[in-house]
PDB file of C-alpha atoms in Angstrom:
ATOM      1  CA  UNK H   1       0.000   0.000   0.000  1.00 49.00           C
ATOM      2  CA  UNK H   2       1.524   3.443  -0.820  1.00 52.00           C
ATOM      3  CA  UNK H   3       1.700   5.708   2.341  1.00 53.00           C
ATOM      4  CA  UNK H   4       1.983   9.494   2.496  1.00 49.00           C
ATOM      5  CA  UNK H   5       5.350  11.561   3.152  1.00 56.00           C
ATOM      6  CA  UNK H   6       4.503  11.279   6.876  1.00 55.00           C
ATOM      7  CA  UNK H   7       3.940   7.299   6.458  1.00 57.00           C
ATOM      8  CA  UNK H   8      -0.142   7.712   6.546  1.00 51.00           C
ATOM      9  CA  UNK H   9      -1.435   5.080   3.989  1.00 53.00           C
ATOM     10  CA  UNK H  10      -3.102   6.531   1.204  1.00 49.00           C
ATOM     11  CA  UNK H  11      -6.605   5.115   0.130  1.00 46.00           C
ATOM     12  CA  UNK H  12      -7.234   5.613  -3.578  1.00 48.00           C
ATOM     13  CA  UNK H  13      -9.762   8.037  -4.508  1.00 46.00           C
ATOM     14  CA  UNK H  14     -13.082   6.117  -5.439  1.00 41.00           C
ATOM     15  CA  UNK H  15     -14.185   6.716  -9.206  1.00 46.00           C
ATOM     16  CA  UNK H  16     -16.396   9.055  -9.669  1.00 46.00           C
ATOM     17  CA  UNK H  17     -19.777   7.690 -11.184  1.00 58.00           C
ATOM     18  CA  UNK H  18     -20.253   8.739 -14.266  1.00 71.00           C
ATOM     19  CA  UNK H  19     -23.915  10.102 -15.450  1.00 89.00           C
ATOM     20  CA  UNK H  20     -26.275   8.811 -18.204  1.00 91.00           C
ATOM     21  CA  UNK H  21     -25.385  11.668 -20.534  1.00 92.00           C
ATOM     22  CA  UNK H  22     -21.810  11.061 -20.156  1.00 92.00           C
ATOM     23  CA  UNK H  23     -22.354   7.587 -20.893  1.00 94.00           C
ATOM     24  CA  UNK H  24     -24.291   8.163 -24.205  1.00 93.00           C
ATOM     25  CA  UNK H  25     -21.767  10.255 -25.409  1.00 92.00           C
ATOM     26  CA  UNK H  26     -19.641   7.577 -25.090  1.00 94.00           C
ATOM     27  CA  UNK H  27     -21.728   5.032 -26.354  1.00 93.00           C
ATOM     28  CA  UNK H  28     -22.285   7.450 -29.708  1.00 93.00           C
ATOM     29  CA  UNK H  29     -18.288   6.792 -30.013  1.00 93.00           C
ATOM     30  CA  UNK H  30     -19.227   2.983 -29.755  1.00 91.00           C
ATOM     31  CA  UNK H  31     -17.918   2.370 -26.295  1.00 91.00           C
ATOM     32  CA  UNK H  32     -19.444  -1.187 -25.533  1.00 92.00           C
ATOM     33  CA  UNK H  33     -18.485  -0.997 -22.113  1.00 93.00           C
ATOM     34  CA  UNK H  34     -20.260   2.588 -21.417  1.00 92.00           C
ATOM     35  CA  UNK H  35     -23.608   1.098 -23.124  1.00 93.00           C
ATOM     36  CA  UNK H  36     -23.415  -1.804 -20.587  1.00 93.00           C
ATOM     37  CA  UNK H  37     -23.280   0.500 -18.132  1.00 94.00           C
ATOM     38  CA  UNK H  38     -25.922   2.614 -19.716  1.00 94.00           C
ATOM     39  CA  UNK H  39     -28.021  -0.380 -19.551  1.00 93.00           C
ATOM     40  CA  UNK H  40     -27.845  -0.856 -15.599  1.00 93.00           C
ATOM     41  CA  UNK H  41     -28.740   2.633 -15.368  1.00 93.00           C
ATOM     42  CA  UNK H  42     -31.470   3.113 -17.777  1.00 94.00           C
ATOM     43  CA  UNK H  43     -33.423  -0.296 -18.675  1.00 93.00           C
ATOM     44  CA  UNK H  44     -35.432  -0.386 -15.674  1.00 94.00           C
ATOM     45  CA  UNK H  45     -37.076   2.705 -15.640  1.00 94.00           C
ATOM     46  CA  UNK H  46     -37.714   1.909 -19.887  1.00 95.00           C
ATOM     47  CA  UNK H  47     -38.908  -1.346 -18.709  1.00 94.00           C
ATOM     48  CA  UNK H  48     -41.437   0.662 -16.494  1.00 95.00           C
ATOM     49  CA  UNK H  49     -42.571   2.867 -19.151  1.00 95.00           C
ATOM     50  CA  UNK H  50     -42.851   0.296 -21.299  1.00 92.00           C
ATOM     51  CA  UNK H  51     -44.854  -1.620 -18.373  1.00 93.00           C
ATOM     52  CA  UNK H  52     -46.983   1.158 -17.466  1.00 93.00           C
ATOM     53  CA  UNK H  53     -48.612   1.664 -21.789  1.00 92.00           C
ATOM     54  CA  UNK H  54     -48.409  -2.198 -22.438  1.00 91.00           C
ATOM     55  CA  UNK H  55     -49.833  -3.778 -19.273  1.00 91.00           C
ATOM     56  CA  UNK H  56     -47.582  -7.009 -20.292  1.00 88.00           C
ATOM     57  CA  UNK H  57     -44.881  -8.264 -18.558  1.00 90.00           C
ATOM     58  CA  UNK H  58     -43.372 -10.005 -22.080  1.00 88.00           C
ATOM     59  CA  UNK H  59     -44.225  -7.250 -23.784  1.00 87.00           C
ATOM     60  CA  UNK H  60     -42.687  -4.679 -21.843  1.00 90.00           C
ATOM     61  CA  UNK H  61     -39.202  -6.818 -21.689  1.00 90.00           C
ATOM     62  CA  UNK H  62     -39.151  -7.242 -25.661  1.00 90.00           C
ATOM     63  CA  UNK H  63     -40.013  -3.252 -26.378  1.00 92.00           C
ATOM     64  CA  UNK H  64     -37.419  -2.857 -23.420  1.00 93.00           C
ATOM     65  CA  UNK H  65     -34.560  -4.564 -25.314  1.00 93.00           C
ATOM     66  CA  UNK H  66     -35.960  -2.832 -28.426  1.00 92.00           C
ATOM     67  CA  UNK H  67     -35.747   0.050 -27.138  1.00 93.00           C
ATOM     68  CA  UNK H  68     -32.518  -0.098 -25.845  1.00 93.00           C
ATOM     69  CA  UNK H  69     -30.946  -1.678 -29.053  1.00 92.00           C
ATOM     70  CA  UNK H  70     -32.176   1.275 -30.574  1.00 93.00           C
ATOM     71  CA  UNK H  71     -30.421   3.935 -27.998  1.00 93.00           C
ATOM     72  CA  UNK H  72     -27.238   1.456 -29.015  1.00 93.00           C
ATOM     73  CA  UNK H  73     -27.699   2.061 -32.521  1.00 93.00           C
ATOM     74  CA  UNK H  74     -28.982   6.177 -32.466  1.00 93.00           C
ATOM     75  CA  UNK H  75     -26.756   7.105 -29.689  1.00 93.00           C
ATOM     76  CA  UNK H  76     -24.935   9.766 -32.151  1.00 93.00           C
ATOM     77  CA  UNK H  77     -28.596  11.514 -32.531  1.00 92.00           C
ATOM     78  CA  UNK H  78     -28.982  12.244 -29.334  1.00 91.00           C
ATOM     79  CA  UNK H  79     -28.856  16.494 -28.830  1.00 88.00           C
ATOM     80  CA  UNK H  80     -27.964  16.953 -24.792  1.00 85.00           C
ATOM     81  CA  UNK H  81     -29.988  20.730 -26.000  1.00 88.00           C
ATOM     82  CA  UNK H  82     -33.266  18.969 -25.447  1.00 89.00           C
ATOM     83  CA  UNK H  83     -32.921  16.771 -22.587  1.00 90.00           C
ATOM     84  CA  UNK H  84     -31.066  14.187 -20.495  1.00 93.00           C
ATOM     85  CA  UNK H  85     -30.099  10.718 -21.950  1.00 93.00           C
ATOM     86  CA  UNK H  86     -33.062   9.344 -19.083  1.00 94.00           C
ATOM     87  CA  UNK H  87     -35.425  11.935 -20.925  1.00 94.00           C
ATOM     88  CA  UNK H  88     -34.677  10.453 -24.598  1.00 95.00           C
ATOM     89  CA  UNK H  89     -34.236   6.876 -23.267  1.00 95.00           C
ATOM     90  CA  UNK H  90     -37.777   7.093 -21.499  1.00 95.00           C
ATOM     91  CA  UNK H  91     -39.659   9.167 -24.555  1.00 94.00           C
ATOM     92  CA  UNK H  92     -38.286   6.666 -27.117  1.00 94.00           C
ATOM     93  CA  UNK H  93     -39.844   3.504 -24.949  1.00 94.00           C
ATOM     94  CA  UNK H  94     -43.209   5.457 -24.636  1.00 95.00           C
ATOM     95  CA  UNK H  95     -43.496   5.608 -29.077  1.00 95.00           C
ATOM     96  CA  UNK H  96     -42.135   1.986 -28.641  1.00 94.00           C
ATOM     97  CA  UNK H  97     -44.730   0.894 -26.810  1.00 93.00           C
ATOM     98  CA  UNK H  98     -47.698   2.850 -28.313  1.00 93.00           C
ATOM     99  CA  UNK H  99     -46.792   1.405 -31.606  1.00 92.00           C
ATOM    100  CA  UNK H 100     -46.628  -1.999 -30.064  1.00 89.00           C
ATOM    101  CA  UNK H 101     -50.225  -1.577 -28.839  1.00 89.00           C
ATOM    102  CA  UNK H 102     -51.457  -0.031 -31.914  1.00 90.00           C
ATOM    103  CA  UNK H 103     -49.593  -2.773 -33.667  1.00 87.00           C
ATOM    104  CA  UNK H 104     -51.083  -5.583 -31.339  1.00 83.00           C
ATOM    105  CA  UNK H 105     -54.729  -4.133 -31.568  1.00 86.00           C
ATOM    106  CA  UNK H 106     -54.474  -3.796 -35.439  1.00 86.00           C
ATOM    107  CA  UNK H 107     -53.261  -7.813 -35.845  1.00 86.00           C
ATOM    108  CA  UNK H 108     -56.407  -8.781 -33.451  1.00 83.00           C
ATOM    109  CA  UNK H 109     -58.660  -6.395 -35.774  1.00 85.00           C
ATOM    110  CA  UNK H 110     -57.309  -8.154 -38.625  1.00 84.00           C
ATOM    111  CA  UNK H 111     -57.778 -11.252 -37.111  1.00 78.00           C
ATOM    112  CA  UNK H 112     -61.261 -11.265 -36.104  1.00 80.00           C
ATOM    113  CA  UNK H 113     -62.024  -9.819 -39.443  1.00 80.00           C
ATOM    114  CA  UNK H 114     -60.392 -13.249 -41.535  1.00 75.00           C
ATOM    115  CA  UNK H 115     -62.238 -15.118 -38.579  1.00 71.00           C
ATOM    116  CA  UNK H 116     -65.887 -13.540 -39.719  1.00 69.00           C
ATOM    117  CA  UNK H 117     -65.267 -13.783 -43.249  1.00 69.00           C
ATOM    118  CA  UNK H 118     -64.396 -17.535 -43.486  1.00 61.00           C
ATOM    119  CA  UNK H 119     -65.723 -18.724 -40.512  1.00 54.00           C
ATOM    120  CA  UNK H 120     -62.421 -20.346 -39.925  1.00 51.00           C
ATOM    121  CA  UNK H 121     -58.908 -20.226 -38.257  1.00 51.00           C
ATOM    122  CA  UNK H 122     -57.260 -18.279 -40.734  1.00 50.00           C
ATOM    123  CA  UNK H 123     -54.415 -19.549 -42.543  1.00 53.00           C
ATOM    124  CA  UNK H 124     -55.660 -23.144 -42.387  1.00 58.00           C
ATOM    125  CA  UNK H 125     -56.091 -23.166 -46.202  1.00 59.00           C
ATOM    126  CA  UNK H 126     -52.105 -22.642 -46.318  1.00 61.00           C
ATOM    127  CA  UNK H 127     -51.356 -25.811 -44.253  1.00 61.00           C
ATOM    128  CA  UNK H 128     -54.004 -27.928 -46.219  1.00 61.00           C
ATOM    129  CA  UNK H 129     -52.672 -26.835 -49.602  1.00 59.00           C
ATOM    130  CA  UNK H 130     -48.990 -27.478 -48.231  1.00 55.00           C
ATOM    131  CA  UNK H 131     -50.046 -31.456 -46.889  1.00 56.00           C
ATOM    132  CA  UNK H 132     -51.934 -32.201 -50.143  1.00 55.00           C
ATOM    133  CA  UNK H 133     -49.577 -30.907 -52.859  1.00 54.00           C
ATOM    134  CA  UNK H 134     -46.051 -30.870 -51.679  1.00 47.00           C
ATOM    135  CA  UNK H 135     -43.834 -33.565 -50.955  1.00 55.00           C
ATOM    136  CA  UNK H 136     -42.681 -34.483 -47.454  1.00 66.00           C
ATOM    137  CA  UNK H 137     -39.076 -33.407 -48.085  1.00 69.00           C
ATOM    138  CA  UNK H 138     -39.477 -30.336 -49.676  1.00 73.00           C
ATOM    139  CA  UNK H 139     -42.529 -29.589 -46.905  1.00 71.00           C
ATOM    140  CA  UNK H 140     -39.090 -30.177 -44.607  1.00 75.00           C
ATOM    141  CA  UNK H 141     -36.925 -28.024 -46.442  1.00 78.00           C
ATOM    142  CA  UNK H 142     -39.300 -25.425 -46.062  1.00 78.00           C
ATOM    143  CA  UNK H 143     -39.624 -25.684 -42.489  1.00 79.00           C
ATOM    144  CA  UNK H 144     -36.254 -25.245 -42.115  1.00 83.00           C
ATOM    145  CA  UNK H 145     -36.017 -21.901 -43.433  1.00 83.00           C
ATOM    146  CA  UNK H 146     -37.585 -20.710 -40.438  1.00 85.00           C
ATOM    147  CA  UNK H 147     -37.056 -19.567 -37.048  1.00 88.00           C
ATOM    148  CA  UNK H 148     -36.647 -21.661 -34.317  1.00 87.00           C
ATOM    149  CA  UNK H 149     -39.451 -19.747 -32.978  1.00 87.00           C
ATOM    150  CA  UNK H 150     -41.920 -20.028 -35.699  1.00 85.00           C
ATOM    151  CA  UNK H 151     -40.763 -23.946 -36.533  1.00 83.00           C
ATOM    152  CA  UNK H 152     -41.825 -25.224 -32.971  1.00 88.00           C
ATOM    153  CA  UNK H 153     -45.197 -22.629 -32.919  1.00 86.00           C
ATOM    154  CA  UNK H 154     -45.966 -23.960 -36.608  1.00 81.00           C
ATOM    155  CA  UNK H 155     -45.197 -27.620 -35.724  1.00 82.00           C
ATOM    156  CA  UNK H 156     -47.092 -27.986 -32.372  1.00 84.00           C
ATOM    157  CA  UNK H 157     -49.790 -26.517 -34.386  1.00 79.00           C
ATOM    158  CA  UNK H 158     -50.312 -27.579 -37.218  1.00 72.00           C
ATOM    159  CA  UNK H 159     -48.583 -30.994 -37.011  1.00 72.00           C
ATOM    160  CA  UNK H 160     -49.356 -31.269 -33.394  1.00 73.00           C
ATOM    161  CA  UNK H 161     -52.620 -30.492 -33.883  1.00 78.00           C
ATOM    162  CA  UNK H 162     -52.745 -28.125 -30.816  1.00 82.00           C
ATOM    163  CA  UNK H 163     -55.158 -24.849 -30.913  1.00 84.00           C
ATOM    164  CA  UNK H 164     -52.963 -21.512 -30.711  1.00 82.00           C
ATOM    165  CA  UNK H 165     -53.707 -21.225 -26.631  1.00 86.00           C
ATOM    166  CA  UNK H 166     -52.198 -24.437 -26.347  1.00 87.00           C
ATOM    167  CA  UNK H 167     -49.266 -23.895 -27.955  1.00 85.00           C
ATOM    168  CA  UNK H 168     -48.543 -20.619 -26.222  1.00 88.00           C
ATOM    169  CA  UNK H 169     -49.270 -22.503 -22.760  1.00 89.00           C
ATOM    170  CA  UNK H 170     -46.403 -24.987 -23.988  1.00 86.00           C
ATOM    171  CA  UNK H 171     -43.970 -22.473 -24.931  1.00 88.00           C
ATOM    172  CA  UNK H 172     -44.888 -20.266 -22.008  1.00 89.00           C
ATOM    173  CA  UNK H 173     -45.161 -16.988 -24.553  1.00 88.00           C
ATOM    174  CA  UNK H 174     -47.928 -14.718 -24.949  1.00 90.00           C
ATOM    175  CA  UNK H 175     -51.378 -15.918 -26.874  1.00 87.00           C
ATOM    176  CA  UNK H 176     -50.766 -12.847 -29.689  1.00 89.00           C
ATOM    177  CA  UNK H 177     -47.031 -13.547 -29.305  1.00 89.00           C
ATOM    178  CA  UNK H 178     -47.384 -17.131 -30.599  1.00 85.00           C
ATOM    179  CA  UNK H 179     -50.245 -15.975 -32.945  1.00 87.00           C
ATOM    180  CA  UNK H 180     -47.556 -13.993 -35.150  1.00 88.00           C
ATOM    181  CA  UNK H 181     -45.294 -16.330 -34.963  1.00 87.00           C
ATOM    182  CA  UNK H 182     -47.596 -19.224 -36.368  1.00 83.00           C
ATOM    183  CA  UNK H 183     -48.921 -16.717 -39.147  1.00 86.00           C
ATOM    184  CA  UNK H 184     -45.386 -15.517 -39.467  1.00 85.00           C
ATOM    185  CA  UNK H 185     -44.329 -18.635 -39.833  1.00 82.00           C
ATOM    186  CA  UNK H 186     -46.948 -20.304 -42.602  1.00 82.00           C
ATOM    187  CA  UNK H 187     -46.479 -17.203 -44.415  1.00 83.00           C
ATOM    188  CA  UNK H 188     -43.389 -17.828 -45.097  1.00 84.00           C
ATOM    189  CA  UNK H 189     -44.152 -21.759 -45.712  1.00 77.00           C
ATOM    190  CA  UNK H 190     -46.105 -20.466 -48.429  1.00 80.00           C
ATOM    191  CA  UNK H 191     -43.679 -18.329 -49.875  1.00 80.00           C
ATOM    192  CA  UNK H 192     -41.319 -21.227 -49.918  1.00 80.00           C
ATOM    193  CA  UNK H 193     -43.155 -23.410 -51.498  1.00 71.00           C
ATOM    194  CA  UNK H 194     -44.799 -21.496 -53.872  1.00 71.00           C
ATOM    195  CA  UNK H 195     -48.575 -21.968 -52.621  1.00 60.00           C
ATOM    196  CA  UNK H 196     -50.818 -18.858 -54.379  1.00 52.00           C
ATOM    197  CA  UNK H 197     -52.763 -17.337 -51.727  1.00 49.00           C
ATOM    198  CA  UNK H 198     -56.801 -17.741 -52.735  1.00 46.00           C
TER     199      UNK H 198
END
């Protein structure tokens, strides 16, 4: 331990912590270590906002890590002239989540609306014309172009023969959650093999 002239041991200064605005600046420079730290100090209190519009626990933690992949990537727009980093952190997870609930309500809209018209689940037609007129291997190849996400959704589904609630009870994820992800998924069967939409 170093000690003073006089033989008094000297205790290092403790680092000063360094604010949100500082850290942003950094982070516009593409300092990975000041956006970690960033993180700690912001994502809970985006996670709240986020929280407080969605009313969704899984939700809020996906438009969370939205949002904050977005202050990763648009760190150089920030303007300290109009407000803290907290300030532009906690506006941007506010639009985030609006547009996630306009997003969500306009997919159920959509929904019910293919529901009343055929009187079916929607996108049924797609699996039916995929099992009669494709092969089994290409029917594979297809399936794995997609996400490990939408695979297991589509295949507990479809080949599982589970509803949509059932499938997001045995993935644990959200009812609208696994919802996209099966007509995310089937969309992009189509696509692959070429089905024409009626």
């Amino acid at each position: 331990m170093t000690t003073s002239p006089g033989g008094v041991p000297l205790v290092p200064e403790a680092e000063e912590p360094v604010g949100a605005d500082a850290l942003l600046a950094r982070v516009a420079a593409g300092d990975e270590d000041a956006f970690a730290r960033l993180y700690d100090l912001l994502a809970s209190g985006v996670f709240g906002t986020c929280l407080a519009v969605l009313r969704d626990r899984d939700h809020a933690a996906e438009v969370t890590q939205e949002v904050m992949v977005e202050v990763w990537r648009t760190a150089t727009r920030f303007d300290a002239g109009r407000g803290s980093a907290r300030t532009w952190a906690l506006t941007l997870a506010h639009r985030r989540a609006v547009d996630r609930v306009r997003a969500v309500q306009s997919q159920r809209t959509r929904d019910q609306r293919v529901l009343d018209e055929q009187g079916e689940r929607p996108f049924d037609v797609v699996a039916e014309e995929v099992e009669d007129s494709m092969d089994r291997e290409r029917v594979r190849h297809c399936l794995e172009g997609l996400t490990p996400t939408q695979h297991e959704a589509v295949v507990l589904a479809y080949y599982g023969g589970r509803t949509y609630r059932e499938v997001a009870e045995q993935l644990a994820a959200p009812l609208t959650t696994v919802k996209t992800r099966i007509r995310d998924g089937l969309l992009r069967l189509r696509d692959c093999l070429g089905v024409v939409a009626a």
